[in-house]
């Protein structure tokens, strides 16, 4: 067979060494000794008693699975309510198949998998925004750096929601239809006792009458495979939408962050947290550390405490346990928990009325929560953030400024709160065009393995590099502009054929007046629409904004995207306000300013935007944006940020070398954490934006070479720091893992790139 005869090995970029194909990647370097051989596509098929999977050779699969199930408990369970890792923007297995031209297999089962990889759906809508995308990026870096990690989340059959936008009503929410069965990289685990049947795990629950009941879940595995297909991180997604689960459990598992009722919300959290131990036990996996990515899954802590009490006090512990016993058990359990808090904003912290929670859990649990989830400010509620804060071995914030704010919010544990500044997965977010340039730049050899090379980059011909970077940028801008122009024209027809009124004013103008042009200064803004993010800040004074443009005859495109949580009415009104501003801005600026809203923000749109714009705008109320990651994605592409001094930008801003700052920077005060409209500082922050904007536009249009220096500076100063390889390496310190010497050395190198906690700032 053709496939069986093809022989090749590959490294970083899958270097071909077969005699027929030697030339395809001959310019690539064999960069390290991690070379593994893949002789045929069948070799990417792997199996164990839970089923047959695809993506890494059997030997890799066995080695990793063995590490994850070792009695030494030398691995980590990463728990997250959401994981964003859409295969349409990063997928080493699919890239490999495409590069090698693998489309056929004589084995029907493998052919089926190949078809999914090559033609299957590209979205796994199990995320709502930053938290999920961060989780996905983190897991990819764990895979790339060979850290033994499993991830646990839920599978949402209706995703988060799909966003339609109508200019009169604003956002319209729809269920997302997707099929896990048809999605590549997702595999349903099989029951080893009953081959061919799905594995079903049992999660003990209590119903509202305080009676024990059981929830059931099927388990899906998604593999986050390393760039070199020589390691993987399995993500286990619990699917509770199955006939054997009670209807209220099924319903609570359908949609991410379903908040139609408090009880629905509480149950969804429990389905994550309480499913962890049954899952790892069913699979024989032995994580010694649980990393809570936000507190959503914190009920696992409750279960660990219950188990510890049973172990020390015996079967009758429920009737004999005293408060001291609970506190002692909590101290033991804490040694196994690492917790990352992601926001100072209240809506991000789960609180449940005690009366509600006691209705759905056992009395023993209340006794524990009464000690550990109390909140002095709100005695009638259980505060799950407070619970996570109290029982752990390490608490991490997601930037230095966020650490300082979190310490103020939780003074009792202030000393314990340390910063590990977020990052993004550089291989996911650097555009193809830029990646091609980096691949062929010899001073950047190994950039895929080591984002630190940008810090040491000594270009022999900087001018030439800049020119090519500029060209790549222009191309990415062109791609974005074409995407938008196509969208506008589709919306124009949609206006005739559906009841949806297109979200963009430009769709109402004749096509010749309403096309974006490449090369026009393009500002990008995309994030969740929460009021504190102030998407509408720069439109606070449209006449002032228009005046800057008209006076200088500067053209500008503003590209906006993002979703508001279906229950967030104020967030939805900000989105609507953006739409309402389009016409006035266009008219007042004589058409120089075009403001576009792109519906359905997802990772693909994000990647197109962060690489296709000329600056990335971030205008939250300081200090409410704990970190922010979309700005880092822009920086990965050399795109300068234009941002309030909040979150990561406090660390990524280097006196104007990497971008600009604006807005209030004074000391934090009593109003700082408030989201009340009167405290959002619109007037003063927007004024400082209008003062800054002319400098930015002048630099872009008049001194493009200097503008390119900003791009270079971002590559040198920010890529080495704000990537998830470095971030994962900082987390490894908190995990207490025993790693092979080679992995350890690599982790050290990444740790040396930056210490989030060092307070030289
Ligand atoms: C990166 C990303 C986010 C998070 O961006 P922030 O700047 O942290 O708000 C949200 N949604 C998508 C689709 C993303 O790619």
XYZ file of C-alpha atoms and ligand atoms in Angstrom:
776
model
C 0.000 0.000 0.000
C 1.034 3.519 -0.727
C 0.822 4.613 2.887
C 2.651 1.633 4.266
C 5.534 2.269 1.924
C 5.983 5.894 2.895
C 8.802 6.225 5.338
C 9.645 9.355 7.165
C 10.531 10.792 10.462
C 9.851 14.289 11.596
C 10.862 16.762 14.169
C 9.618 20.196 14.962
C 8.148 20.906 11.564
C 7.897 17.244 10.687
C 11.103 17.039 8.743
C 10.783 14.526 6.000
C 13.545 12.050 5.443
C 11.908 9.604 3.060
C 13.745 9.293 -0.210
C 10.774 10.563 -2.204
C 10.154 13.579 -0.094
C 13.453 14.805 1.194
C 13.118 18.268 -0.190
C 9.800 19.346 1.271
C 11.109 20.662 4.525
C 14.783 20.406 3.883
C 15.320 23.935 5.102
C 13.926 23.009 8.497
C 16.269 22.126 11.277
C 16.334 18.986 13.292
C 16.339 21.059 16.401
C 16.567 18.546 19.172
C 16.788 14.906 20.020
C 13.072 14.357 20.475
C 12.818 12.933 17.024
C 10.213 10.238 16.729
C 9.423 8.163 13.688
C 6.035 7.929 12.089
C 6.122 5.466 9.268
C 2.467 5.321 8.432
C -0.736 7.018 9.433
C -1.836 3.846 11.220
C 0.922 4.490 13.720
C -0.991 7.467 15.054
C -3.724 5.133 16.198
C -3.458 4.133 19.835
C -5.648 2.301 22.275
C -6.157 1.021 25.779
C -9.050 -0.601 27.593
C -11.088 2.599 27.282
C -11.043 2.675 23.506
C -9.097 3.517 20.408
C -7.780 7.019 19.881
C -5.753 8.900 17.327
C -3.006 11.487 17.428
C 0.121 9.990 18.986
C 1.976 6.701 18.497
C 1.046 3.850 20.852
C 4.402 4.072 22.624
C 3.787 7.745 23.461
C 0.239 7.012 24.538
C 1.327 4.221 26.867
C 4.164 6.211 28.382
C 1.966 9.216 29.153
C -0.956 7.137 30.449
C 1.410 5.238 32.691
C 2.778 8.464 34.157
C -0.753 9.668 34.767
C -1.709 6.499 36.587
C 1.501 5.944 38.531
C 1.143 5.164 42.253
C 3.634 7.979 42.852
C 0.790 10.413 42.110
C 3.158 12.483 40.070
C 0.632 14.382 37.982
C -1.848 17.234 38.095
C -5.592 17.468 37.446
C -6.401 20.855 35.937
C -10.049 21.665 36.599
C -11.841 24.291 34.556
C -15.483 25.088 33.872
C -14.510 25.865 30.282
C -11.756 24.929 27.872
C -11.287 26.772 24.590
C -9.101 24.996 22.082
C -10.792 25.121 18.691
C -8.938 22.923 16.214
C -9.461 25.383 13.370
C -6.646 27.639 14.532
C -4.163 25.179 16.003
C -3.934 21.512 15.349
C -0.612 19.685 15.107
C -2.175 16.351 14.136
C -4.148 17.822 11.293
C -1.152 19.863 10.144
C 0.898 16.704 10.085
C -1.691 14.835 8.013
C -1.940 17.720 5.591
C 1.792 18.265 5.286
C 2.350 14.606 4.600
C -0.614 14.352 2.289
C -2.157 11.558 4.327
C -5.754 11.221 3.209
C -6.199 7.479 2.829
C -5.921 4.433 4.992
C -6.682 0.815 4.110
C -8.198 0.399 7.558
C -11.807 1.588 7.552
C -11.718 2.684 11.196
C -8.701 4.875 10.553
C -10.194 6.196 7.342
C -13.173 7.340 9.368
C -10.923 9.187 11.790
C -8.921 10.702 8.925
C -12.102 12.006 7.339
C -13.049 13.669 10.596
C -9.630 15.286 10.894
C -9.546 16.470 7.329
C -13.173 17.420 6.780
C -14.871 17.375 10.181
C -16.175 20.338 12.169
C -13.571 22.668 13.543
C -15.260 24.045 16.628
C -15.627 22.759 20.147
C -17.840 25.464 21.654
C -17.003 24.569 25.264
C -15.853 28.057 26.191
C -17.243 31.528 26.721
C -14.114 33.646 26.745
C -10.804 34.383 28.370
C -10.919 31.773 31.134
C -11.534 28.933 28.690
C -9.057 30.079 26.065
C -6.434 30.476 28.768
C -7.163 26.903 29.901
C -6.757 25.594 26.355
C -3.533 27.528 25.783
C -2.166 26.322 29.120
C -2.890 22.667 28.356
C -1.205 22.959 24.959
C 1.912 24.298 26.651
C 1.822 21.493 29.230
C 1.748 19.073 26.302
C 4.579 20.862 24.479
C 6.757 20.895 27.585
C 5.856 17.325 28.644
C 4.248 18.022 32.007
C 2.018 15.155 33.237
C -1.403 16.796 33.415
C -5.001 15.778 32.867
C -7.767 18.313 32.486
C -11.365 17.973 33.610
C -14.329 19.971 32.377
C -17.914 19.453 31.237
C -19.207 18.782 27.757
C -21.970 21.223 26.876
C -24.235 19.876 24.149
C -25.529 23.397 23.453
C -22.166 25.118 23.901
C -22.262 28.595 25.427
C -24.556 30.368 22.971
C -24.393 31.530 19.382
C -24.626 35.239 18.871
C -26.792 36.874 16.256
C -26.795 40.650 16.178
C -29.632 42.806 14.957
C -29.183 46.552 14.742
C -32.548 47.241 16.409
C -32.524 44.661 19.193
C -28.807 44.111 19.669
C -27.604 40.675 20.681
C -29.848 37.665 20.104
C -28.818 34.430 21.847
C -29.266 31.045 20.238
C -28.292 27.550 21.273
C -25.181 26.269 19.522
C -25.707 23.034 17.701
C -22.689 20.832 17.469
C -21.923 17.176 17.403
C -19.142 15.791 19.591
C -19.438 12.550 17.627
C -18.397 14.275 14.408
C -15.627 16.344 15.943
C -11.992 15.325 15.460
C -9.818 14.910 18.569
C -12.882 13.988 20.657
C -13.299 10.352 21.618
C -15.978 8.831 23.783
C -14.478 6.465 26.352
C -15.720 2.883 26.325
C -16.647 0.678 29.245
C -13.812 -1.845 29.734
C -16.296 -4.322 31.242
C -18.673 -3.993 28.353
C -16.747 -3.180 25.174
C -18.662 -1.141 22.655
C -20.712 0.556 25.369
C -19.858 4.017 26.659
C -18.163 4.249 30.013
C -20.672 5.648 32.497
C -19.489 7.152 35.748
C -21.660 7.640 38.772
C -21.539 10.891 40.689
C -23.274 10.828 44.068
C -25.598 13.769 44.614
C -28.279 14.811 47.012
C -31.589 15.940 45.686
C -33.657 18.768 47.083
C -35.263 16.498 49.708
C -31.885 15.717 51.174
C -32.028 12.223 49.729
C -29.039 10.594 48.140
C -29.355 10.310 44.391
C -27.026 9.617 41.507
C -26.017 11.572 38.473
C -24.488 9.705 35.545
C -22.062 10.939 32.964
C -20.410 9.666 29.850
C -16.815 10.705 29.345
C -15.246 12.266 26.279
C -11.524 12.579 25.856
C -9.959 15.343 23.845
C -6.239 15.091 23.288
C -4.102 18.202 23.369
C -1.158 16.855 21.376
C 2.284 18.473 21.440
C 3.700 20.144 18.331
C 5.909 17.134 17.756
C 3.244 14.492 18.405
C 5.398 13.051 21.154
C 3.282 13.925 24.204
C -0.319 14.700 25.031
C -2.552 16.101 27.724
C -5.942 14.379 27.890
C -8.961 16.544 28.628
C -11.886 14.620 30.072
C -15.241 16.194 29.413
C -18.171 14.925 31.453
C -21.358 14.603 29.465
C -24.324 14.504 31.846
C -26.883 14.819 29.095
C -27.672 11.113 29.086
C -30.907 9.218 29.784
C -29.713 7.696 33.054
C -29.198 11.110 34.689
C -32.103 12.854 36.461
C -33.712 15.513 34.262
C -32.480 18.425 36.411
C -28.904 17.186 36.012
C -29.313 16.785 32.265
C -30.640 20.287 31.965
C -27.898 21.829 34.081
C -25.269 20.248 31.840
C -26.597 21.554 28.550
C -25.243 25.071 28.420
C -22.086 26.633 29.856
C -22.818 29.188 32.609
C -26.506 28.529 32.492
C -27.681 31.003 35.117
C -31.434 30.884 34.590
C -31.744 29.994 38.277
C -29.414 29.898 41.255
C -30.035 26.204 41.722
C -29.160 25.487 38.091
C -25.933 27.389 38.577
C -25.110 25.578 41.817
C -25.793 22.209 40.243
C -23.597 22.940 37.252
C -20.700 23.774 39.565
C -21.283 20.572 41.534
C -21.351 18.497 38.373
C -17.820 19.650 37.689
C -16.381 19.503 41.203
C -18.121 16.375 42.425
C -17.368 14.464 39.225
C -13.596 14.672 39.614
C -12.954 11.827 42.051
C -15.413 9.380 40.461
C -13.782 10.131 37.106
C -10.145 9.707 38.089
C -11.021 6.531 40.002
C -12.922 5.030 37.092
C -9.926 5.679 34.851
C -7.295 4.639 37.373
C -5.590 8.037 37.132
C -3.704 9.327 40.154
C -3.238 13.096 40.134
C -1.490 14.232 43.327
C -2.390 17.870 42.826
C -5.645 19.478 41.800
C -5.351 22.861 40.142
C -8.592 24.812 40.336
C -8.717 27.224 37.420
C -11.173 29.576 39.187
C -13.266 28.245 42.052
C -16.059 26.677 39.998
C -14.965 23.101 40.734
C -14.268 23.660 44.427
C -16.759 21.037 45.636
C -13.975 18.536 44.952
C -12.379 19.980 48.091
C -15.507 19.129 50.029
C -15.339 15.518 48.845
C -11.657 15.237 49.678
C -12.370 16.496 53.189
C -15.219 13.989 53.605
C -12.925 11.176 52.520
C -10.229 12.261 54.860
C -12.675 12.350 57.753
C -13.874 8.885 56.926
C -10.311 7.632 56.770
C -9.349 9.093 60.137
C -12.629 8.723 62.066
C -14.089 5.641 60.461
C -17.405 4.907 58.776
C -19.432 6.647 61.467
C -17.587 9.946 61.012
C -20.779 11.833 60.224
C -22.043 11.421 63.753
C -18.725 11.762 65.555
C -16.866 14.525 63.731
C -16.101 17.758 65.538
C -15.100 21.118 64.109
C -11.447 20.439 64.977
C -11.581 17.242 62.942
C -12.900 19.126 59.949
C -10.218 21.790 60.223
C -7.511 19.141 60.527
C -8.842 17.336 57.463
C -8.958 20.631 55.554
C -5.288 21.265 56.373
C -4.359 17.856 54.964
C -6.444 18.308 51.842
C -5.041 21.803 51.304
C -1.649 20.250 50.541
C -3.097 18.888 47.304
C -4.813 21.989 45.983
C -3.506 24.868 43.887
C -5.954 27.646 43.163
C -5.909 30.448 40.617
C -8.257 33.388 41.007
C -9.013 35.275 37.800
C -10.971 38.385 38.579
C -11.665 40.972 41.252
C -15.180 41.365 39.838
C -17.998 40.065 42.028
C -19.916 38.281 39.268
C -16.935 35.977 38.880
C -17.294 34.640 42.414
C -19.920 32.056 43.208
C -22.089 32.746 46.199
C -25.142 30.688 47.019
C -27.819 31.365 49.593
C -27.297 28.969 52.477
C -30.942 28.036 52.357
C -30.548 27.027 48.731
C -27.393 25.060 49.278
C -28.558 23.223 52.361
C -31.521 22.138 50.278
C -29.325 20.318 47.813
C -26.608 18.835 49.968
C -26.125 16.624 52.996
C -25.982 17.963 56.530
C -22.355 16.883 56.831
C -21.531 19.210 53.945
C -23.248 22.130 55.682
C -21.149 21.527 58.726
C -18.014 21.807 56.596
C -19.233 24.793 54.587
C -20.281 26.547 57.801
C -16.642 26.527 58.795
C -14.936 27.050 55.468
C -17.255 28.889 53.078
C -18.385 31.649 55.416
C -18.309 35.236 54.321
C -18.367 37.877 57.038
C -19.886 40.426 54.650
C -22.709 38.151 53.701
C -23.684 35.764 56.482
C -26.633 34.260 54.615
C -24.509 32.971 51.783
C -21.822 30.428 51.137
C -18.950 32.049 49.311
C -17.092 29.525 47.173
C -14.243 31.905 46.443
C -13.681 32.213 50.173
C -13.780 28.403 50.390
C -11.135 28.030 47.675
C -9.065 30.765 49.332
C -9.056 28.893 52.638
C -8.175 25.379 51.494
C -5.127 25.223 49.230
C -1.382 25.047 49.129
C -0.965 28.021 46.773
C -3.094 30.915 45.591
C -2.200 32.586 42.337
C -3.373 35.791 40.795
C -3.060 36.393 37.060
C -0.888 39.537 37.032
C 1.126 41.612 39.509
C -1.485 44.339 39.788
C -4.187 41.713 40.240
C -2.145 40.217 43.072
C -2.102 43.554 44.854
C -5.830 44.008 44.379
C -6.609 40.446 45.480
C -4.523 40.897 48.628
C -6.678 43.889 49.511
C -9.837 41.893 48.859
C -8.716 38.890 50.921
C -6.538 40.309 53.708
C -6.689 37.087 55.770
C -4.705 35.159 53.188
C -2.808 38.083 51.677
C 0.660 36.625 52.260
C -0.214 33.513 50.407
C -1.371 35.240 47.226
C 1.348 35.257 44.573
C 1.410 36.433 40.988
C 1.774 34.171 37.998
C 1.046 36.450 35.094
C -1.011 34.838 32.341
C 0.281 34.021 28.895
C -0.952 32.781 25.543
C 0.154 29.790 23.464
C 2.442 31.425 20.929
C 2.010 28.647 18.350
C -1.746 29.130 18.424
C -1.804 32.896 18.120
C 1.005 33.878 15.766
C -0.527 34.185 12.299
C 0.524 31.802 9.530
C 2.072 34.654 7.570
C 4.194 35.793 10.483
C 5.047 32.207 11.388
C 6.373 31.646 7.868
C 8.651 34.643 8.263
C 9.888 33.445 11.660
C 10.476 29.953 10.234
C 12.776 31.263 7.565
C 14.652 33.729 9.777
C 17.766 31.902 10.913
C 18.209 34.046 14.027
C 14.834 32.760 15.181
C 15.657 29.097 14.802
C 13.732 27.114 17.433
C 11.157 29.843 18.042
C 8.438 27.184 17.945
C 10.046 25.267 20.801
C 11.270 28.261 22.696
C 9.566 31.666 22.584
C 12.585 32.923 24.554
C 14.627 33.155 21.333
C 12.942 36.459 20.555
C 14.618 38.023 23.583
C 18.041 37.110 22.229
C 17.328 37.881 18.596
C 20.329 39.573 16.946
C 19.213 40.255 13.407
C 21.977 40.477 10.825
C 19.667 42.391 8.530
C 17.097 44.122 10.667
C 15.869 46.343 7.891
C 15.040 43.430 5.685
C 13.318 41.604 8.536
C 11.212 44.681 9.264
C 10.229 44.989 5.670
C 9.066 41.406 5.551
C 7.252 41.744 8.838
C 5.516 44.787 7.429
C 4.472 42.811 4.372
C 3.178 39.958 6.510
C 1.225 42.473 8.573
C -0.251 44.026 5.455
C -1.377 40.593 4.291
C -2.992 39.795 7.611
C -4.739 43.156 7.506
C -5.958 42.332 4.029
C -7.376 39.006 5.181
C -9.304 40.739 7.967
C -10.587 43.454 5.648
C -11.738 40.908 3.083
C -13.487 38.875 5.753
C -15.362 41.978 6.850
C -16.236 43.069 3.344
C -17.635 39.628 2.604
C -19.583 39.728 5.829
C -21.025 43.155 5.009
C -22.152 41.998 1.644
C -23.726 38.860 3.110
C -25.556 40.987 5.616
C -26.853 43.114 2.780
C -28.533 40.096 1.216
C -29.629 38.774 4.562
C -31.494 42.041 5.001
C -33.681 41.035 2.059
C -34.130 37.409 2.988
C -34.523 37.259 6.782
C -36.008 39.307 9.552
C -32.561 40.053 10.920
C -31.561 43.679 10.550
C -27.803 43.667 9.885
C -25.663 44.904 12.737
C -23.624 47.297 10.623
C -24.662 50.687 9.345
C -22.289 50.170 6.415
C -24.496 47.359 5.108
C -27.145 49.999 4.401
C -24.903 52.103 2.195
C -24.300 51.310 -1.456
C -21.518 48.704 -1.715
C -19.052 51.149 -3.273
C -19.237 53.389 -0.180
C -19.064 50.672 2.344
C -15.977 48.608 1.674
C -13.069 48.680 4.047
C -9.680 49.232 2.445
C -6.516 47.423 3.500
C -3.762 49.667 4.805
C -6.159 51.986 6.614
C -5.252 52.312 10.299
C -7.250 49.586 11.998
C -8.083 49.442 15.695
C -9.250 46.138 17.175
C -11.348 45.603 20.269
C -12.838 42.244 21.182
C -13.867 40.931 24.542
C -16.824 39.934 26.624
C -19.279 42.786 26.922
C -19.258 43.497 30.637
C -19.757 47.070 31.712
C -16.344 47.360 33.382
C -14.634 46.585 30.061
C -16.102 49.856 28.729
C -16.265 48.898 25.043
C -17.937 52.247 24.398
C -15.344 54.373 26.205
C -13.743 55.857 23.099
C -17.152 56.888 21.765
C -17.912 58.938 24.841
C -17.413 62.139 22.842
C -17.956 61.327 19.175
C -17.610 64.963 17.997
C -14.179 65.173 19.625
C -13.132 61.894 18.055
C -14.435 62.853 14.618
C -12.748 66.223 14.866
C -9.296 64.633 15.251
C -9.838 62.653 12.061
C -11.380 65.404 9.972
C -8.728 67.957 10.901
C -5.947 65.669 9.704
C -7.829 63.742 7.052
C -6.973 60.466 8.760
C -8.914 57.335 7.891
C -9.549 54.802 10.603
C -11.337 51.475 10.985
C -12.642 50.316 14.335
C -13.325 46.572 14.420
C -15.341 45.407 17.424
C -16.487 41.946 18.474
C -17.602 40.145 21.615
C -20.495 38.535 23.416
C -22.484 39.568 26.464
C -23.608 36.825 28.844
C -27.293 36.100 28.054
C -28.299 37.279 31.556
C -26.116 40.398 31.489
C -28.540 43.124 30.436
C -26.175 46.038 31.113
C -23.504 44.266 29.036
C -26.012 43.855 26.224
C -26.835 47.546 26.286
C -23.176 48.462 25.851
C -23.104 46.233 22.777
C -26.213 47.930 21.450
C -24.634 51.317 22.077
C -21.701 50.398 19.821
C -24.171 49.671 17.028
C -26.018 52.900 17.699
C -22.808 54.930 17.404
C -21.911 53.730 13.926
C -23.952 56.168 11.909
C -23.077 59.251 13.885
C -19.374 58.479 13.813
C -19.485 57.860 10.073
C -21.415 61.052 9.360
C -19.454 63.321 11.648
C -16.135 62.085 10.314
C -17.295 62.411 6.695
C -16.854 58.680 6.270
C -13.245 58.712 7.513
C -14.156 56.489 10.462
C -15.841 53.157 9.903
C -16.996 51.254 12.935
C -17.706 47.576 12.368
C -19.216 44.985 14.685
C -18.345 41.378 13.872
C -20.911 38.967 15.385
C -20.076 35.530 16.747
C -16.699 36.231 18.334
C -14.704 33.029 18.610
C -11.075 31.924 18.467
C -10.869 32.088 14.693
C -12.163 35.655 14.572
C -9.852 36.487 17.470
C -6.814 35.205 15.596
C -7.739 37.100 12.469
C -8.262 40.282 14.454
C -5.186 40.235 16.689
C -2.926 39.763 13.682
C -4.865 41.900 11.211
C -5.238 45.151 13.136
C -2.620 47.876 13.683
C -3.272 48.370 17.348
C -5.203 46.471 20.008
C -7.428 48.614 22.182
C -8.093 47.794 25.816
C -10.203 50.250 27.787
C -11.381 48.633 31.041
C -11.821 50.450 34.293
C -8.579 49.962 36.167
C -8.013 47.663 38.136
C -10.904 45.416 37.138
C -9.231 43.649 34.200
C -7.213 41.140 36.175
C -4.978 40.212 33.271
C -6.518 40.223 29.784
C -5.033 37.912 27.196
C -6.203 39.184 23.818
C -3.642 41.996 24.041
C -0.915 39.382 24.508
C -2.095 37.625 21.350
C -1.644 40.918 19.491
C 1.822 41.364 21.014
C 2.791 37.863 19.786
C 2.249 39.229 16.287
C 4.173 42.403 17.004
C 0.980 44.461 17.209
C 1.271 47.315 19.733
C -1.354 47.704 22.438
C -3.227 50.900 23.159
C -4.363 50.290 26.679
C -5.342 51.473 30.087
C -2.637 50.582 32.644
C -4.433 47.494 33.869
C -3.820 43.752 34.065
C -0.863 42.419 32.075
C -0.205 45.779 30.389
C 1.362 47.163 33.568
C 4.058 44.550 32.897
C 4.037 44.648 29.079
C 4.227 48.424 28.678
C 7.825 49.628 28.415
C 7.833 53.422 28.376
C 6.212 53.661 24.980
C 8.456 51.073 23.307
C 5.704 48.472 22.881
C 2.597 50.649 22.648
C 0.663 53.307 24.495
C -1.087 53.890 27.765
C -3.982 56.143 28.666
C -6.486 56.651 31.452
C -6.478 56.977 35.196
C -3.373 55.605 36.874
C -3.710 57.012 40.355
C -3.903 55.087 43.603
C -6.664 52.577 44.213
C -9.443 53.868 46.435
C -12.784 52.847 47.864
C -14.482 53.214 44.458
C -11.851 51.306 42.560
C -13.606 47.959 42.711
C -17.074 49.310 42.125
C -18.905 48.717 38.875
C -21.465 51.375 39.613
C -21.972 53.559 36.522
C -20.959 56.669 38.480
C -17.546 55.237 39.242
C -16.596 54.099 35.745
C -14.504 57.207 34.923
C -15.782 57.655 31.378
C -15.095 61.350 31.035
C -11.523 61.493 32.233
C -10.350 58.280 30.615
C -11.874 59.061 27.223
C -10.341 62.565 27.284
C -6.903 61.087 27.773
C -7.590 58.726 24.859
C -8.430 61.665 22.567
C -5.209 63.359 23.567
C -3.205 60.295 22.704
C -4.874 59.232 19.468
C -3.324 61.904 17.183
C 0.189 60.763 18.183
C -0.668 57.206 17.291
C -2.166 58.069 13.921
C 0.627 60.439 13.074
C 3.229 57.778 13.767
C 1.368 55.216 11.692
C 0.793 57.430 8.676
C 3.861 59.672 8.751
C 6.620 57.525 10.234
C 5.933 53.888 9.346
C 9.525 52.837 10.064
C 9.178 53.957 13.641
C 5.885 52.140 13.838
C 7.703 48.976 12.816
C 10.108 49.469 15.710
C 7.155 49.075 18.048
C 6.474 45.734 16.410
C 10.078 44.603 16.832
C 10.034 45.688 20.459
C 6.945 43.613 21.088
C 8.669 40.564 19.657
C 11.778 41.182 21.756
C 10.217 42.266 25.016
C 6.766 40.716 25.187
C 6.790 37.428 23.264
C 9.367 35.847 25.620
C 7.259 36.715 28.652
C 3.563 36.567 27.875
C 3.501 33.033 26.523
C 2.043 29.966 28.237
C 5.315 27.979 28.096
C 6.771 30.452 30.596
C 3.529 30.545 32.553
C 3.244 26.741 32.685
C 6.842 26.617 33.918
C 5.976 28.995 36.752
C 3.022 26.790 37.707
C 5.187 23.670 37.700
C 6.950 25.143 40.742
C 3.668 25.005 42.625
C 2.941 21.423 41.630
C 5.844 19.695 43.258
C 6.404 17.174 40.453
C 9.299 14.890 39.840
C 10.340 15.403 36.224
C 12.971 13.836 33.979
C 16.223 15.836 33.899
C 15.687 16.995 30.338
C 12.197 18.298 31.047
C 13.412 19.892 34.249
C 16.162 21.746 32.380
C 13.750 23.051 29.804
C 11.340 24.203 32.503
C 14.194 26.043 34.243
C 14.965 27.900 31.016
C 11.375 29.060 30.761
C 11.292 30.005 34.427
C 14.377 32.121 33.835
C 12.601 34.174 31.201
C 10.568 35.995 33.808
C 9.527 35.871 37.436
C 6.012 37.175 37.771
C 6.451 37.461 41.492
C 9.623 39.530 41.540
C 8.482 42.978 42.479
C 10.874 45.229 40.667
C 7.888 47.027 39.161
C -8.439 35.568 23.906
C -9.890 35.453 23.851
C -10.666 35.990 24.877
C -10.081 36.705 26.068
O -9.662 37.999 25.769
P -9.460 39.078 26.951
O -8.588 40.107 26.394
O -8.780 38.337 28.072
O -10.775 39.575 27.329
C -12.044 35.862 24.789
N -12.627 35.246 23.748
C -11.899 34.710 22.735
C -12.593 34.041 21.608
C -10.510 34.799 22.754
O -9.799 34.263 21.753
